[in-house]
Coordinates of C-alpha atoms in Angstrom, one line a residue:
M1 CA 163.3 -86.5 68.8
L2 CA 161.9 -88.0 65.7
A3 CA 162.5 -86.2 62.4
L4 CA 160.6 -87.1 59.2
K5 CA 162.5 -87.9 56.0
N6 CA 161.1 -88.2 52.5
T7 CA 161.8 -92.0 52.5
E8 CA 159.8 -92.7 55.6
S9 CA 156.4 -94.4 55.6
I10 CA 153.1 -93.0 56.5
S11 CA 153.2 -94.8 59.8
D12 CA 156.5 -93.1 60.5
A13 CA 154.9 -89.8 59.7
Q14 CA 152.1 -90.4 62.1
L15 CA 154.7 -91.1 64.9
V16 CA 156.5 -87.8 64.1
I17 CA 153.2 -85.9 64.3
L18 CA 152.3 -87.6 67.6
Q19 CA 155.8 -86.9 69.1
K20 CA 155.3 -83.2 68.2
M21 CA 152.0 -83.1 70.0
I22 CA 153.5 -84.7 73.1
N23 CA 156.5 -82.3 73.0
L24 CA 154.1 -79.4 73.5
I25 CA 152.9 -80.9 76.7
S26 CA 156.4 -81.6 78.0
E27 CA 157.5 -78.1 77.1
K28 CA 154.6 -76.9 79.3
L29 CA 153.2 -74.7 76.5
L30 CA 149.7 -75.9 77.3
N31 CA 149.6 -75.4 81.0
T32 CA 147.5 -72.2 80.8
L33 CA 145.0 -73.9 78.5
D34 CA 143.4 -76.4 80.9
V35 CA 144.9 -79.3 79.0
I36 CA 145.0 -82.5 81.0
N37 CA 148.8 -82.7 80.9
W38 CA 149.0 -86.3 82.2
A39 CA 146.9 -87.6 79.4
A40 CA 148.4 -88.5 76.0
P41 CA 147.1 -86.5 73.0
I42 CA 144.7 -88.3 70.7
P43 CA 145.5 -87.4 67.0
Y44 CA 142.9 -89.8 65.7
F45 CA 140.3 -92.4 66.8
G46 CA 140.7 -95.3 64.5
D47 CA 143.3 -95.5 61.7
P48 CA 143.3 -92.6 59.2
C49 CA 145.6 -94.6 56.9
K50 CA 142.7 -97.0 56.3
A51 CA 139.9 -94.4 55.9
T52 CA 138.4 -92.4 53.1
I53 CA 135.9 -90.7 55.3
A54 CA 136.3 -89.2 58.8
T55 CA 134.0 -87.4 61.2
V56 CA 135.2 -84.3 63.0
G57 CA 134.6 -83.1 66.5
L58 CA 136.1 -80.4 68.8
N59 CA 138.5 -82.2 71.2
P60 CA 138.6 -85.4 73.1
S61 CA 136.3 -85.8 76.1
D62 CA 137.8 -86.3 79.5
R63 CA 135.7 -89.4 79.7
E64 CA 138.3 -91.0 77.4
F65 CA 140.6 -90.9 80.4
V66 CA 138.4 -90.8 83.6
S67 CA 135.2 -92.2 84.9
A68 CA 132.0 -90.3 85.6
E69 CA 133.4 -89.7 89.1
G70 CA 136.7 -88.2 87.7
I71 CA 138.9 -91.3 88.5
E72 CA 141.4 -92.3 86.0
L73 CA 140.4 -95.4 84.0
E74 CA 142.6 -98.4 84.6
E75 CA 143.2 -101.9 83.2
S76 CA 140.4 -103.1 80.9
A77 CA 138.5 -99.9 81.3
R78 CA 141.4 -97.8 80.0
R79 CA 141.1 -96.3 76.6
F80 CA 144.3 -94.3 76.1
H81 CA 147.7 -94.0 77.7
T82 CA 148.6 -91.6 80.5
L83 CA 151.8 -90.9 82.4
A84 CA 150.6 -93.5 85.0
S85 CA 149.8 -96.2 82.5
L86 CA 153.3 -95.8 81.0
D87 CA 154.9 -95.6 84.4
L88 CA 156.4 -92.2 83.6
N89 CA 157.2 -89.2 85.7
S90 CA 157.1 -86.8 82.7
W91 CA 156.6 -87.0 78.9
N92 CA 160.3 -86.3 78.5
E93 CA 161.0 -89.9 79.5
L94 CA 158.9 -91.3 76.7
T95 CA 160.6 -94.1 74.7
H96 CA 160.0 -94.9 71.0
A97 CA 158.3 -98.2 72.0
Q98 CA 155.9 -96.2 74.3
L99 CA 155.3 -93.7 71.5
E100 CA 154.3 -96.6 69.3
S101 CA 152.1 -98.0 72.0
I102 CA 150.2 -94.6 72.2
H103 CA 149.8 -94.7 68.4
T104 CA 148.4 -98.2 68.5
S105 CA 145.9 -97.2 71.2
C106 CA 144.6 -94.6 68.8
T107 CA 144.5 -96.7 65.6
E108 CA 142.9 -99.7 67.3
Y109 CA 140.5 -97.6 69.5
F110 CA 137.3 -99.1 68.0
S111 CA 138.4 -102.7 68.5
R112 CA 139.2 -102.2 72.2
N113 CA 137.0 -100.1 74.5
P114 CA 135.4 -97.2 72.6
Y115 CA 133.2 -94.6 74.2
D116 CA 130.2 -96.0 72.4
A117 CA 127.7 -93.6 74.1
W118 CA 129.3 -90.9 72.0
F119 CA 130.5 -92.7 68.9
K120 CA 127.6 -95.0 68.1
P121 CA 125.1 -92.2 67.3
L122 CA 127.8 -90.7 65.0
D123 CA 128.5 -94.0 63.4
L124 CA 124.9 -94.4 62.5
L125 CA 125.1 -91.3 60.3
L126 CA 127.7 -93.1 58.1
R127 CA 125.6 -96.1 57.6
G128 CA 124.6 -95.2 54.1
T129 CA 128.2 -94.8 53.0
N130 CA 129.0 -98.5 54.0
D131 CA 131.9 -97.1 56.1
S132 CA 131.9 -97.5 59.9
F133 CA 134.2 -96.9 62.8
Y134 CA 133.8 -100.5 63.8
S135 CA 134.5 -102.1 60.4
P136 CA 138.1 -103.2 59.6
L137 CA 137.3 -103.6 55.9
F138 CA 135.4 -100.3 55.2
H139 CA 136.9 -98.3 58.0
A140 CA 136.0 -94.7 59.0
C141 CA 137.9 -92.8 61.6
H142 CA 137.2 -89.8 63.8
L143 CA 139.4 -86.7 64.0
D144 CA 139.2 -83.7 66.5
L145 CA 140.2 -80.2 65.7
I146 CA 142.3 -80.2 69.0
P147 CA 144.0 -83.5 70.0
Y148 CA 144.1 -82.6 73.7
A149 CA 141.5 -83.4 76.3
T150 CA 140.8 -80.5 78.6
G151 CA 139.7 -80.4 82.3
V152 CA 136.6 -78.4 81.5
K153 CA 134.3 -78.7 78.5
W154 CA 135.0 -76.6 75.4
A155 CA 132.1 -74.2 76.0
F156 CA 133.5 -73.3 79.5
L157 CA 137.1 -72.6 78.3
K158 CA 137.9 -68.9 78.0
T159 CA 137.7 -67.4 74.5
W160 CA 141.5 -66.9 74.3
Q161 CA 142.1 -70.5 75.5
R162 CA 139.9 -71.9 72.7
E163 CA 141.6 -69.6 70.1
S164 CA 145.1 -70.7 71.4
L165 CA 144.2 -74.4 71.2
L166 CA 142.8 -74.0 67.7
T167 CA 145.9 -72.1 66.5
I168 CA 148.3 -74.6 68.0
S169 CA 146.4 -77.6 66.7
A170 CA 145.4 -76.6 63.1
S171 CA 148.7 -77.7 61.5
F172 CA 148.5 -81.1 63.3
L173 CA 145.1 -81.8 61.7
G174 CA 146.6 -80.7 58.3
Q175 CA 149.5 -83.2 58.8
V176 CA 147.2 -86.0 59.8
L177 CA 145.1 -85.4 56.6
K178 CA 148.3 -85.1 54.4
Y179 CA 149.5 -88.5 55.5
S180 CA 146.2 -90.3 54.9
P181 CA 143.8 -91.2 52.0
I182 CA 140.9 -89.4 53.6
K183 CA 138.7 -87.6 51.0
I184 CA 135.7 -86.6 53.0
L185 CA 135.3 -84.9 56.4
V186 CA 131.9 -84.9 58.2
L187 CA 131.7 -82.0 60.7
N188 CA 129.5 -82.8 63.7
G189 CA 127.6 -79.6 64.6
K190 CA 127.6 -75.8 64.2
T191 CA 130.5 -75.3 66.7
V192 CA 132.7 -77.7 64.9
V193 CA 131.8 -76.1 61.5
E194 CA 132.6 -72.6 62.8
N195 CA 135.9 -73.6 64.4
F196 CA 136.9 -75.6 61.3
Q197 CA 136.3 -72.5 59.2
R198 CA 138.6 -70.5 61.5
A199 CA 141.3 -73.2 61.3
S200 CA 141.2 -73.5 57.5
S201 CA 140.3 -69.9 56.6
V202 CA 137.7 -71.4 54.2
S203 CA 134.0 -70.4 54.0
F204 CA 131.4 -73.2 53.3
C205 CA 128.2 -73.1 51.4
K206 CA 125.4 -73.0 53.9
E207 CA 121.9 -74.3 52.9
P208 CA 118.6 -74.5 54.9
M209 CA 117.3 -78.0 55.4
E210 CA 113.7 -78.1 56.2
A211 CA 113.7 -81.8 57.2
W212 CA 116.3 -81.0 59.9
C213 CA 114.2 -78.5 61.8
L214 CA 113.9 -79.2 65.5
P215 CA 110.4 -78.3 66.8
R216 CA 110.0 -76.4 70.1
K217 CA 106.8 -76.0 72.1
N218 CA 107.2 -72.2 72.3
G219 CA 107.3 -72.0 68.6
N220 CA 110.9 -71.0 68.3
H221 CA 111.9 -73.9 66.2
I222 CA 115.6 -74.6 65.6
S223 CA 116.3 -74.5 61.9
G224 CA 118.5 -77.1 60.2
F225 CA 121.4 -76.2 57.9
S226 CA 123.9 -78.1 55.8
Y227 CA 127.4 -77.0 55.0
E228 CA 129.6 -78.0 52.0
G229 CA 133.0 -77.0 50.8
K230 CA 136.5 -78.3 50.2
I231 CA 140.0 -77.6 51.4
S232 CA 143.5 -78.3 50.1
R233 CA 145.4 -76.8 53.1
I234 CA 145.0 -76.1 56.8
A235 CA 147.1 -73.5 58.5
N236 CA 150.6 -73.8 56.9
I237 CA 150.1 -77.4 55.7
E238 CA 149.5 -78.2 52.1
I239 CA 147.5 -81.4 52.1
G240 CA 148.3 -82.2 48.4
R241 CA 144.8 -82.8 47.3
D242 CA 141.2 -81.5 47.8
V243 CA 139.4 -82.8 50.9
Y244 CA 135.6 -82.4 50.7
I245 CA 133.7 -81.1 53.7
L246 CA 130.2 -82.0 54.7
G247 CA 128.6 -80.6 57.8
Y248 CA 125.3 -80.1 59.7
N249 CA 124.4 -77.6 62.5
H250 CA 123.0 -80.0 65.0
N251 CA 125.4 -81.8 67.4
I252 CA 124.1 -85.4 67.1
Q253 CA 125.0 -86.3 70.7
S254 CA 123.9 -83.2 72.6
S255 CA 121.5 -81.1 70.6
Y256 CA 118.1 -81.3 72.4
G257 CA 115.3 -82.8 70.3
V258 CA 117.2 -84.4 67.5
T259 CA 114.6 -86.9 66.3
S260 CA 115.1 -90.2 64.6
S261 CA 113.6 -88.7 61.4
V262 CA 116.1 -85.8 61.5
R263 CA 119.0 -88.3 62.0
A264 CA 117.7 -90.4 59.1
S265 CA 117.6 -87.3 56.9
I266 CA 121.1 -86.3 57.7
Q267 CA 122.2 -89.9 57.2
E268 CA 120.5 -89.9 53.7
W269 CA 122.2 -86.5 52.8
I270 CA 125.6 -87.7 53.8
S271 CA 125.2 -90.9 51.8
L272 CA 124.0 -89.0 48.7
K273 CA 126.8 -86.4 48.9
T274 CA 129.5 -89.1 49.5
K275 CA 128.4 -91.0 46.4
E276 CA 128.6 -87.8 44.4
I277 CA 132.1 -87.0 45.6
L278 CA 133.5 -90.5 45.3
N279 CA 132.0 -91.1 41.9

């Protein structure tokens, strides 16, 4: 098992974190939590070592590993490693070279076969910052609160399963941030905001945003809200600096009725706040 020393590089630190995530699967601690145990954990989409801004979601979609029909992706369609792709019977057999290969599949995700149907709408919100998932020069990355894909969607997990996954994963997110230059996190939707607050034990400033209101024919319009705050630790991990939090309550990919004008307004707000923070 890898152990991190003070003299080791950030890339070494990333491998240590990834190994710890995999160890939890091989120790079968996640069996009761509906984690897809043949799929490698995903600590980051893109390279956090090259990013100053990262978007944040809940946990990886199963579509990162399987088709719409539930069949494991193979060859050029494959996005991330699995036991099958590495020709392993269990994660206990993982070699250092294979660990590095898993890491590379994460850091080079957006130059290979990204799940664009999910990431393109999110990337558009960063346009005003000049950072992008798809840019090697001004690179943004994506992080999830939980690095494990689950067999059922987050909303359909039992409450105790969601809480357990969040508790297990909070320190992993803290470690990823610690060994990166990331200064700003953009939280995608109310559920992400609420769970991030649980993980970090920090309350955010919540403000109504009239331009983000989603109209409904029955008159019960969905109000828009922004969230701001900062953290310097998550769980038991001291990040070593302040990381600023920007969030919005609409899930860009799945909230019904998110119009182009609402997206543009959220994009403008993120751009403005990012300039304030970085300047």
